[in-house]
mmCIF file of C-alpha atoms in Angstrom:
data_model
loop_
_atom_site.group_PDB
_atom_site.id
_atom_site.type_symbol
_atom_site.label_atom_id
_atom_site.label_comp_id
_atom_site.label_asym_id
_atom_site.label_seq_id
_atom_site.Cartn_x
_atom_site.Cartn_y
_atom_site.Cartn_z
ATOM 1 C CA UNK A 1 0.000 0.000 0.000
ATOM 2 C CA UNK A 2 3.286 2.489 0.916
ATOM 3 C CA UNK A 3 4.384 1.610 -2.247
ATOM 4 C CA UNK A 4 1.371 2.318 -4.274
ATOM 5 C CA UNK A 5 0.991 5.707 -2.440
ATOM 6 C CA UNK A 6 4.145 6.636 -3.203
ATOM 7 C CA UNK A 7 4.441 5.592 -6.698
ATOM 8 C CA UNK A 8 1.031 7.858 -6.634
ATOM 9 C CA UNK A 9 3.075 10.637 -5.585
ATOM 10 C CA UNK A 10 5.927 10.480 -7.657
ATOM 11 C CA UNK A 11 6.138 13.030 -9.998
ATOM 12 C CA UNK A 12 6.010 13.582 -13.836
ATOM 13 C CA UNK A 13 8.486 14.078 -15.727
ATOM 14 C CA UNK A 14 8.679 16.773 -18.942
ATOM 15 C CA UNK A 15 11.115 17.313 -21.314
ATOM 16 C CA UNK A 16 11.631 19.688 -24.393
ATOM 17 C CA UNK A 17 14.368 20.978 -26.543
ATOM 18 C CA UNK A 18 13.847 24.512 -24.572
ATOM 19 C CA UNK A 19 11.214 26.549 -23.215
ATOM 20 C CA UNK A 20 7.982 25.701 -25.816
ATOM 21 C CA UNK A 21 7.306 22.791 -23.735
ATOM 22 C CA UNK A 22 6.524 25.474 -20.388
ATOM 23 C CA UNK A 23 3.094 25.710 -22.291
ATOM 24 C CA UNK A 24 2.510 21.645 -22.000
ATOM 25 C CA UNK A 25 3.657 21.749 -18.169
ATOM 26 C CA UNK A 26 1.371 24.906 -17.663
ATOM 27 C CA UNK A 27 -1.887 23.081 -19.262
ATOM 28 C CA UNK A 28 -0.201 20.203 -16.725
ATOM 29 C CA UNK A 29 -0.387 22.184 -13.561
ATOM 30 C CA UNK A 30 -3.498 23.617 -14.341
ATOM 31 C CA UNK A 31 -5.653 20.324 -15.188
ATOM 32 C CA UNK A 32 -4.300 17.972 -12.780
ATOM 33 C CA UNK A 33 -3.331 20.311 -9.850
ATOM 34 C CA UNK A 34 -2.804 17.303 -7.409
ATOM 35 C CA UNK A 35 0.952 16.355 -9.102
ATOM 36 C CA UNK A 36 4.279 17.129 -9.092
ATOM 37 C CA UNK A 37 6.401 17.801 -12.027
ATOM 38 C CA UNK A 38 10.026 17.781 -13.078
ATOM 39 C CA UNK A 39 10.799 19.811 -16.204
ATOM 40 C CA UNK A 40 14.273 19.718 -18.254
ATOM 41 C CA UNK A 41 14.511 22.380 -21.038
ATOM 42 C CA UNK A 42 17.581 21.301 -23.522
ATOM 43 C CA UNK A 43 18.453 24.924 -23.502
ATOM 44 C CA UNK A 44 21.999 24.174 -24.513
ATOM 45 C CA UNK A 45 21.310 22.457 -28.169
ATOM 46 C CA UNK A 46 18.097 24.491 -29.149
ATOM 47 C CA UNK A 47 16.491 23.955 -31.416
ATOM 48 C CA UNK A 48 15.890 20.646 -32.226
ATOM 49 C CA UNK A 49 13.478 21.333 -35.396
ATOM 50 C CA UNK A 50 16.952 21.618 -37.369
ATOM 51 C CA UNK A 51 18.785 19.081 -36.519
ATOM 52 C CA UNK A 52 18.660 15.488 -37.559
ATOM 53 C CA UNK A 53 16.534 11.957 -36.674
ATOM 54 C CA UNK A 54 19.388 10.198 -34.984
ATOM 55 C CA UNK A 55 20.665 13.654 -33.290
ATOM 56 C CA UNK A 56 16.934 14.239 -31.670
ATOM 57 C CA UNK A 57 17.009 10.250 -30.864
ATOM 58 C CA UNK A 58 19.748 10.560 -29.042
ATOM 59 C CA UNK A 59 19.488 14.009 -26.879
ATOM 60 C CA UNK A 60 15.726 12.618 -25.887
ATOM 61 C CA UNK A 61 17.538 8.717 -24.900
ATOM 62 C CA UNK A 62 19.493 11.082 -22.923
ATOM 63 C CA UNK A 63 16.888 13.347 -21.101
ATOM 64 C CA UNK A 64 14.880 10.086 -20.402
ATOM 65 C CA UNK A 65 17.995 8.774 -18.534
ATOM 66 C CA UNK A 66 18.010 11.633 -16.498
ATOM 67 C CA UNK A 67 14.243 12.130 -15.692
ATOM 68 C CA UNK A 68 14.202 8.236 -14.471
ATOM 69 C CA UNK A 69 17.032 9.451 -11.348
ATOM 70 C CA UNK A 70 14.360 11.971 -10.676
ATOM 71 C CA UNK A 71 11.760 8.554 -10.218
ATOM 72 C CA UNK A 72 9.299 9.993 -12.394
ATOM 73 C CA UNK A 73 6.056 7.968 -13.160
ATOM 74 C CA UNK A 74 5.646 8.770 -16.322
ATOM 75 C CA UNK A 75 6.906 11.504 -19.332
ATOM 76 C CA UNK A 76 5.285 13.483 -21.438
ATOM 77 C CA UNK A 77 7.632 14.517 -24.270
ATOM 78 C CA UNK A 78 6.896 17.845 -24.748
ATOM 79 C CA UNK A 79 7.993 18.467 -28.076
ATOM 80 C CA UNK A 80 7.070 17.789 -31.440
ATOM 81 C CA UNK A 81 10.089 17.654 -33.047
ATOM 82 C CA UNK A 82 11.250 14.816 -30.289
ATOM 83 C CA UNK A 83 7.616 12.594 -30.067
ATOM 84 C CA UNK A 84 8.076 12.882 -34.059
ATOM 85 C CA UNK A 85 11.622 11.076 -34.386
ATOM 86 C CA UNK A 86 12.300 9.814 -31.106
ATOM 87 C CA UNK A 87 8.526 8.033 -29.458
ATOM 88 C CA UNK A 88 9.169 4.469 -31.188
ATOM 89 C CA UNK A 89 12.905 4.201 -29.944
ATOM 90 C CA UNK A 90 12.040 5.807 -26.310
ATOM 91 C CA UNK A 91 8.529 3.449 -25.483
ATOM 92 C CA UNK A 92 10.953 0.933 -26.595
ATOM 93 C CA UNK A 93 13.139 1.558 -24.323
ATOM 94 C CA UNK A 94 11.130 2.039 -20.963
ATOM 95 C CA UNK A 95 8.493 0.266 -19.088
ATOM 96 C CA UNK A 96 7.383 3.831 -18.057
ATOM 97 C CA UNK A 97 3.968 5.459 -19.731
ATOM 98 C CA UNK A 98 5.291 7.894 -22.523
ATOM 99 C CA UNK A 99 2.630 10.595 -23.651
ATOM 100 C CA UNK A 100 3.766 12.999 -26.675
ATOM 101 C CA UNK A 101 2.410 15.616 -28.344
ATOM 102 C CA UNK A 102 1.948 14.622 -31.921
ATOM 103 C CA UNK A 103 -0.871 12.267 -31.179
ATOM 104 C CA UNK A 104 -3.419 14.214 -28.819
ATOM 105 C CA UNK A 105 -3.265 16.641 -31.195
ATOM 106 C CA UNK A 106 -4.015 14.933 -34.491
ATOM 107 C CA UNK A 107 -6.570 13.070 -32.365
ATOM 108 C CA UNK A 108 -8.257 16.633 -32.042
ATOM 109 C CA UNK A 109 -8.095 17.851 -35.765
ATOM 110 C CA UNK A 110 -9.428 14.637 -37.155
ATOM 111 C CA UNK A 111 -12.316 15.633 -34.817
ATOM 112 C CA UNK A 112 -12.416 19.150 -35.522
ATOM 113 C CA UNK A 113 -12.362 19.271 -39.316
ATOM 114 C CA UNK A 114 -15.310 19.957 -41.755
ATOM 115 C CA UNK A 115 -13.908 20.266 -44.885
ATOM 116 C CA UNK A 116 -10.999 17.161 -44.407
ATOM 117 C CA UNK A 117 -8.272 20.504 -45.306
ATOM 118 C CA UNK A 118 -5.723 20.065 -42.116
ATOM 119 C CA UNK A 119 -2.843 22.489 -41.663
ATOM 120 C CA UNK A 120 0.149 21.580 -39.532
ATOM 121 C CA UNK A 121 2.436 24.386 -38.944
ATOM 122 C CA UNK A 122 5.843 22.854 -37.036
ATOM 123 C CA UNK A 123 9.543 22.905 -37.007
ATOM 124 C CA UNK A 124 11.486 21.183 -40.243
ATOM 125 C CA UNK A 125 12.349 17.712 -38.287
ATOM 126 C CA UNK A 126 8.347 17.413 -37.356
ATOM 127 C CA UNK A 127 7.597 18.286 -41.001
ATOM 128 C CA UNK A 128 9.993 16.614 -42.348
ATOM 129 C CA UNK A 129 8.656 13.396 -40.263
ATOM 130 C CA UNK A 130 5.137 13.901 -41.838
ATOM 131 C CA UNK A 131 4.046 12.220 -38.385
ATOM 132 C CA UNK A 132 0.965 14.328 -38.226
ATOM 133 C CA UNK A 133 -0.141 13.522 -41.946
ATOM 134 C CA UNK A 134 0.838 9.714 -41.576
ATOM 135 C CA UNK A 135 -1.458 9.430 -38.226
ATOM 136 C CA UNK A 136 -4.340 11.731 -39.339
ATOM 137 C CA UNK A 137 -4.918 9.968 -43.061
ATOM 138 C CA UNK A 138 -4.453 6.541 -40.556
ATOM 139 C CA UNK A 139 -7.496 7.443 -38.834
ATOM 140 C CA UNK A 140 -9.182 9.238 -41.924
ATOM 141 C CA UNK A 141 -8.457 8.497 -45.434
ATOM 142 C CA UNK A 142 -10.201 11.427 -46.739
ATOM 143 C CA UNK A 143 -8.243 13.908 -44.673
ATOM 144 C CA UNK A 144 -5.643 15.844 -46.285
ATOM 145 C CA UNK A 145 -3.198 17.376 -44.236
ATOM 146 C CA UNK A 146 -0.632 20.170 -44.853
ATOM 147 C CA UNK A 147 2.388 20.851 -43.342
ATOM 148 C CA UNK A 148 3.931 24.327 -43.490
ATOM 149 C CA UNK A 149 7.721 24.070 -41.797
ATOM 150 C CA UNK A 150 8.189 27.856 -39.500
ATOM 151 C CA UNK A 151 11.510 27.404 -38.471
ATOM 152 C CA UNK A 152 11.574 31.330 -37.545
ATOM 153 C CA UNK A 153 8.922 30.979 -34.765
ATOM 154 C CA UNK A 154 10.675 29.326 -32.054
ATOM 155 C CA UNK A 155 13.496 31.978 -31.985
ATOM 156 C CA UNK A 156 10.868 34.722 -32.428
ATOM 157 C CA UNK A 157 9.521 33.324 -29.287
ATOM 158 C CA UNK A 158 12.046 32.478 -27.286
ATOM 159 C CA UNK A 159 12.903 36.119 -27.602
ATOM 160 C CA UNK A 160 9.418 37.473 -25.853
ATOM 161 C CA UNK A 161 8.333 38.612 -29.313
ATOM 162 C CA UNK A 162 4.831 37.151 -29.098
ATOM 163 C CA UNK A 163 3.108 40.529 -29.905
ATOM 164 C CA UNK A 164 5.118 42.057 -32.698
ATOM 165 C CA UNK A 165 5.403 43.774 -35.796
ATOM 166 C CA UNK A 166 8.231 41.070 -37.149
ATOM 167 C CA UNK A 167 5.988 38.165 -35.918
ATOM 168 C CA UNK A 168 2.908 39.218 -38.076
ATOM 169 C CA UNK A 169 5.245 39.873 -41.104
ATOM 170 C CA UNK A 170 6.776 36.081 -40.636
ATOM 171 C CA UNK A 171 3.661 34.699 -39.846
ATOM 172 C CA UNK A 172 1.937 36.354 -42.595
ATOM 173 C CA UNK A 173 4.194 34.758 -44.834
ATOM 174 C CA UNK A 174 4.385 31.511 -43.401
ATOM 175 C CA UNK A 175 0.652 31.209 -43.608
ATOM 176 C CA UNK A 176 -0.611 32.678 -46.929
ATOM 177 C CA UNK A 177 -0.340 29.400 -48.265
ATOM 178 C CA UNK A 178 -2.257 27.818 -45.843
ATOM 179 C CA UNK A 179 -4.846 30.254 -46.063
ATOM 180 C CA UNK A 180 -4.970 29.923 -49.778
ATOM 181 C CA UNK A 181 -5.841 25.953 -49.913
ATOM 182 C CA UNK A 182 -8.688 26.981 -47.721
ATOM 183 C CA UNK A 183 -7.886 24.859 -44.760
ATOM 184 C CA UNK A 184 -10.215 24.628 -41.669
ATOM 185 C CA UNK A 185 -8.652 23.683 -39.235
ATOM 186 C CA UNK A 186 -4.890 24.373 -38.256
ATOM 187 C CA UNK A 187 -2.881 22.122 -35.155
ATOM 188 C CA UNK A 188 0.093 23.986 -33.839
ATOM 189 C CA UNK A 189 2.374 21.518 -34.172
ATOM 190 C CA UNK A 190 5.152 22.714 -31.763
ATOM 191 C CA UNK A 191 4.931 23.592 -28.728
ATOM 192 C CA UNK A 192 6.285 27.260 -28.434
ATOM 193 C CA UNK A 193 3.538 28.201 -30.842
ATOM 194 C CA UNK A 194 0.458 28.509 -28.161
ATOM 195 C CA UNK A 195 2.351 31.412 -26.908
ATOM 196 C CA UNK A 196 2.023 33.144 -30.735
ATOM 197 C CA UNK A 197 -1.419 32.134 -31.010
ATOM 198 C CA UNK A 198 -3.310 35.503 -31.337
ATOM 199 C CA UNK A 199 -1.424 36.203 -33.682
ATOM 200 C CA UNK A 200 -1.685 33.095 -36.159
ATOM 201 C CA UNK A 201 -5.668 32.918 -35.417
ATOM 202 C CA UNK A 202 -6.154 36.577 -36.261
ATOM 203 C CA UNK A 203 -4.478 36.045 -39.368
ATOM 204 C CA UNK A 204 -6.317 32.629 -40.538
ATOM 205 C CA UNK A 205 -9.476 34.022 -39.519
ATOM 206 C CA UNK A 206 -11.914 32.877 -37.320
ATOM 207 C CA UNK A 207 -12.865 30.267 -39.914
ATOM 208 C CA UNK A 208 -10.067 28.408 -38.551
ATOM 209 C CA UNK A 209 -9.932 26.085 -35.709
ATOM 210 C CA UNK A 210 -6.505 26.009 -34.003
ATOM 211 C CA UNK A 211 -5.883 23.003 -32.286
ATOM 212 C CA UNK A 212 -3.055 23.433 -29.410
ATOM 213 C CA UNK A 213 -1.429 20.064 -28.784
ATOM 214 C CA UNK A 214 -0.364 21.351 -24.986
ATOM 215 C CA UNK A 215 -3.806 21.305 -23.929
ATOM 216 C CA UNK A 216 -4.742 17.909 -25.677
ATOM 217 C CA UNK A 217 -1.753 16.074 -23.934
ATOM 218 C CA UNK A 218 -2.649 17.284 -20.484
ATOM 219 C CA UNK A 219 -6.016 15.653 -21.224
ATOM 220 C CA UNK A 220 -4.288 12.710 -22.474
ATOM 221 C CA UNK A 221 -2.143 12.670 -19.308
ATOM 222 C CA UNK A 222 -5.181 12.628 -17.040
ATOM 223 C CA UNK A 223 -6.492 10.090 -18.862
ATOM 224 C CA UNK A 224 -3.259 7.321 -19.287
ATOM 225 C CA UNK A 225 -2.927 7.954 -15.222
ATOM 226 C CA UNK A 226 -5.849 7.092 -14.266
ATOM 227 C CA UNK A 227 -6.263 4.011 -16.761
ATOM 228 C CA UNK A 228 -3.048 3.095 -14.986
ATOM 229 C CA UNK A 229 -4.214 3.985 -11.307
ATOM 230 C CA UNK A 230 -1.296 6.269 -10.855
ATOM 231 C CA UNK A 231 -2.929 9.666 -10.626
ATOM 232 C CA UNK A 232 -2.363 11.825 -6.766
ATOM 233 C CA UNK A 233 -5.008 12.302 -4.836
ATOM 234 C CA UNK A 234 -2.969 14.484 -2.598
ATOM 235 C CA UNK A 235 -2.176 18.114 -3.655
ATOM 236 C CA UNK A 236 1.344 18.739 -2.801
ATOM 237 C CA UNK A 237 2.446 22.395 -0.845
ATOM 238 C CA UNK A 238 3.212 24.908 -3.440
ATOM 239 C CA UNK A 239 7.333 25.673 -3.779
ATOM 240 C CA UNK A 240 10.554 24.040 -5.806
ATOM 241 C CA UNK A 241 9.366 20.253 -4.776
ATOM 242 C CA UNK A 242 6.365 20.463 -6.631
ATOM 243 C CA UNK A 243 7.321 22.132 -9.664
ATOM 244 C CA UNK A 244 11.035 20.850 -10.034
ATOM 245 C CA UNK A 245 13.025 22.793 -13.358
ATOM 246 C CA UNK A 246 16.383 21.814 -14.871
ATOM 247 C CA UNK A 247 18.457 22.889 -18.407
ATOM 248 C CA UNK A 248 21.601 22.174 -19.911
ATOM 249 C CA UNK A 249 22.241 25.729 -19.937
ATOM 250 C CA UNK A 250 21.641 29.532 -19.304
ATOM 251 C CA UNK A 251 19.386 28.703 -16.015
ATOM 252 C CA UNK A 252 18.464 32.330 -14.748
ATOM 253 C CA UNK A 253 17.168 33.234 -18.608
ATOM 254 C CA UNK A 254 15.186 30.043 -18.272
ATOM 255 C CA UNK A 255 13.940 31.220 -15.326
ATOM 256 C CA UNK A 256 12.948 34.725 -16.506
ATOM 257 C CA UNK A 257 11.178 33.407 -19.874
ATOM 258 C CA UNK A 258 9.432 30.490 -17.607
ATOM 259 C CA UNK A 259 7.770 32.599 -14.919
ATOM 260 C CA UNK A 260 6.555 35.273 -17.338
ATOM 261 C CA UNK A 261 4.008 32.435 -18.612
ATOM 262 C CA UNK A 262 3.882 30.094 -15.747
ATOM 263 C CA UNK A 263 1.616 32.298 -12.780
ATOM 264 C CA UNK A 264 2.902 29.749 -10.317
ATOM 265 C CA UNK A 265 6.266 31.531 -9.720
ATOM 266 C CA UNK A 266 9.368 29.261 -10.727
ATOM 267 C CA UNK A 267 12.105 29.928 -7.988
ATOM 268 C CA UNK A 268 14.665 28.268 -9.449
ATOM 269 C CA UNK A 269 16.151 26.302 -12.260
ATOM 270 C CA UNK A 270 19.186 24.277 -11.945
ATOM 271 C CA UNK A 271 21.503 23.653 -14.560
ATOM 272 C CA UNK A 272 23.093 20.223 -15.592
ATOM 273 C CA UNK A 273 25.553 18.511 -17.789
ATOM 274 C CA UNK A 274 23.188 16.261 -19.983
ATOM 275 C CA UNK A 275 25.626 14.732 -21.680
ATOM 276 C CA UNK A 276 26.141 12.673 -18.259
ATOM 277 C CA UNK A 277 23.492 11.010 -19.084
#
């Protein structure tokens, strides 16, 4: 019974190439308030979007190894690019419940579309992966899905510029095509984009469903935890052990980007070597 409680009580672990995956921990905190969290942001080899299968593979084998010394009950990869080249190798690899982002989401459009016109906006690896088209035409062979690579949002981001002049220019661009094929429905397909999401909806229109991936895999969360019998029942005292943050670099910036969209207050962030692991 001690052991049930505490494996209960263990936290979850969360893990993204940077700071995008702060808006899948925040939909976390906020729809299953009861548990604890440990977060690693790959600060140090941002962005992942750019970089290749086996490279991606291997950082996420990594940030798994670490996230199991923190005795996590289960991860949520928290980032497209990652749940799109390294999900297979990982739930491979781990007896551990593995929730990504790609599939929630998908799950969502499929549900969400009228006209069977899906856009995916994402990072090059995620596009380049065509995981989102390969699951959604799965699940419904008269879907087509588009994929639109925006490799300049994540920096755009990651620099606070969520409400700019340069971000509707890019955007503008990215998306004309989009707009253009007449899509109905659009899935953010990484996770820094929720954070730019005024923007992209007021240029598609409000014709457009976006679907935000973050929100989907908290509900997905919820629901593999308590299939499994491993959801808290005991909300833990707020402070740094419920809400645990590490990076591979730059901890303070982390820190500074992190509590201007999480309202929990992050108090610290501790920096590691990763490549221990």
């Amino acid at each position: 019974m001690k052991e049930k409680e505490a494996l209960c009580n263990a936290p979850i672990g969360v893990f993204d190439s940077g700071v995008g995956g702060l808006t899948v921990a925040r939909e976390i905190m906020r729809q299953l308030p009861n548990e604890r969290i440990v977060y690693f942001g790959d600060t140090a080899r941002v962005p992942y979007g750019s970089k290749s299968h086996d490279t991606i593979t291997r950082y996420s084998r990594q940030i798994v190894r670490f996230l199991q010394t923190q005795d996590v009950k289960a991860i949520v990869i928290a980032c497209n690019s990652a749940s799109a080249c390294a999900l297979e190798a990982l739930e491979a690899e781990t007896e551990l419940p593995i929730i990504d982002v790609v599939r929630p989401g998908a799950k969502t459009a499929l549900e969400a579309t009228h006209n069977g016109k899906v856009g995916v906006i994402a990072t090059e690896a995620t596009i380049r992966s065509n995981i989102y088209k390969r699951y959604i035409e799965e699940h419904g062979s008269s879907i087509n899905v588009i994929g639109k690579a925006c490799p300049l949002f994540v920096p755009l981001v990651e620099e606070g510029l969520w409400e700019d002049p340069v971000t509707d220019e890019i955007a503008g661009r990215y998306l004309a095509e989009l707009i253009d094929i007449d899509i109905d429905t659009l899935i953010l397909g990484c996770t820094h984009y929720p954070l730019i999401r005024s923007t992209v909806g007021r240029i598609m229109g409000e014709k457009v469903t976006l679907v935000n991936p973050a929100y989907e895999t908290a509900r997905e969360l919820k629901e593999v935890l308590q299939k499994k019998g491993l959801e808290s029942d005991t909300k833990p005292e707020l402070g740094t052990e419920r809400y645990r943050f590490f990076v591979s670099d730059a901890a303070d910036k982390f820190r500074e980007f992190a509590n201007s969209i999480i309202p929990y207050g992050i108090l610290s962030a501790k920096a590691i070597n990763i490549e221990d692991y």
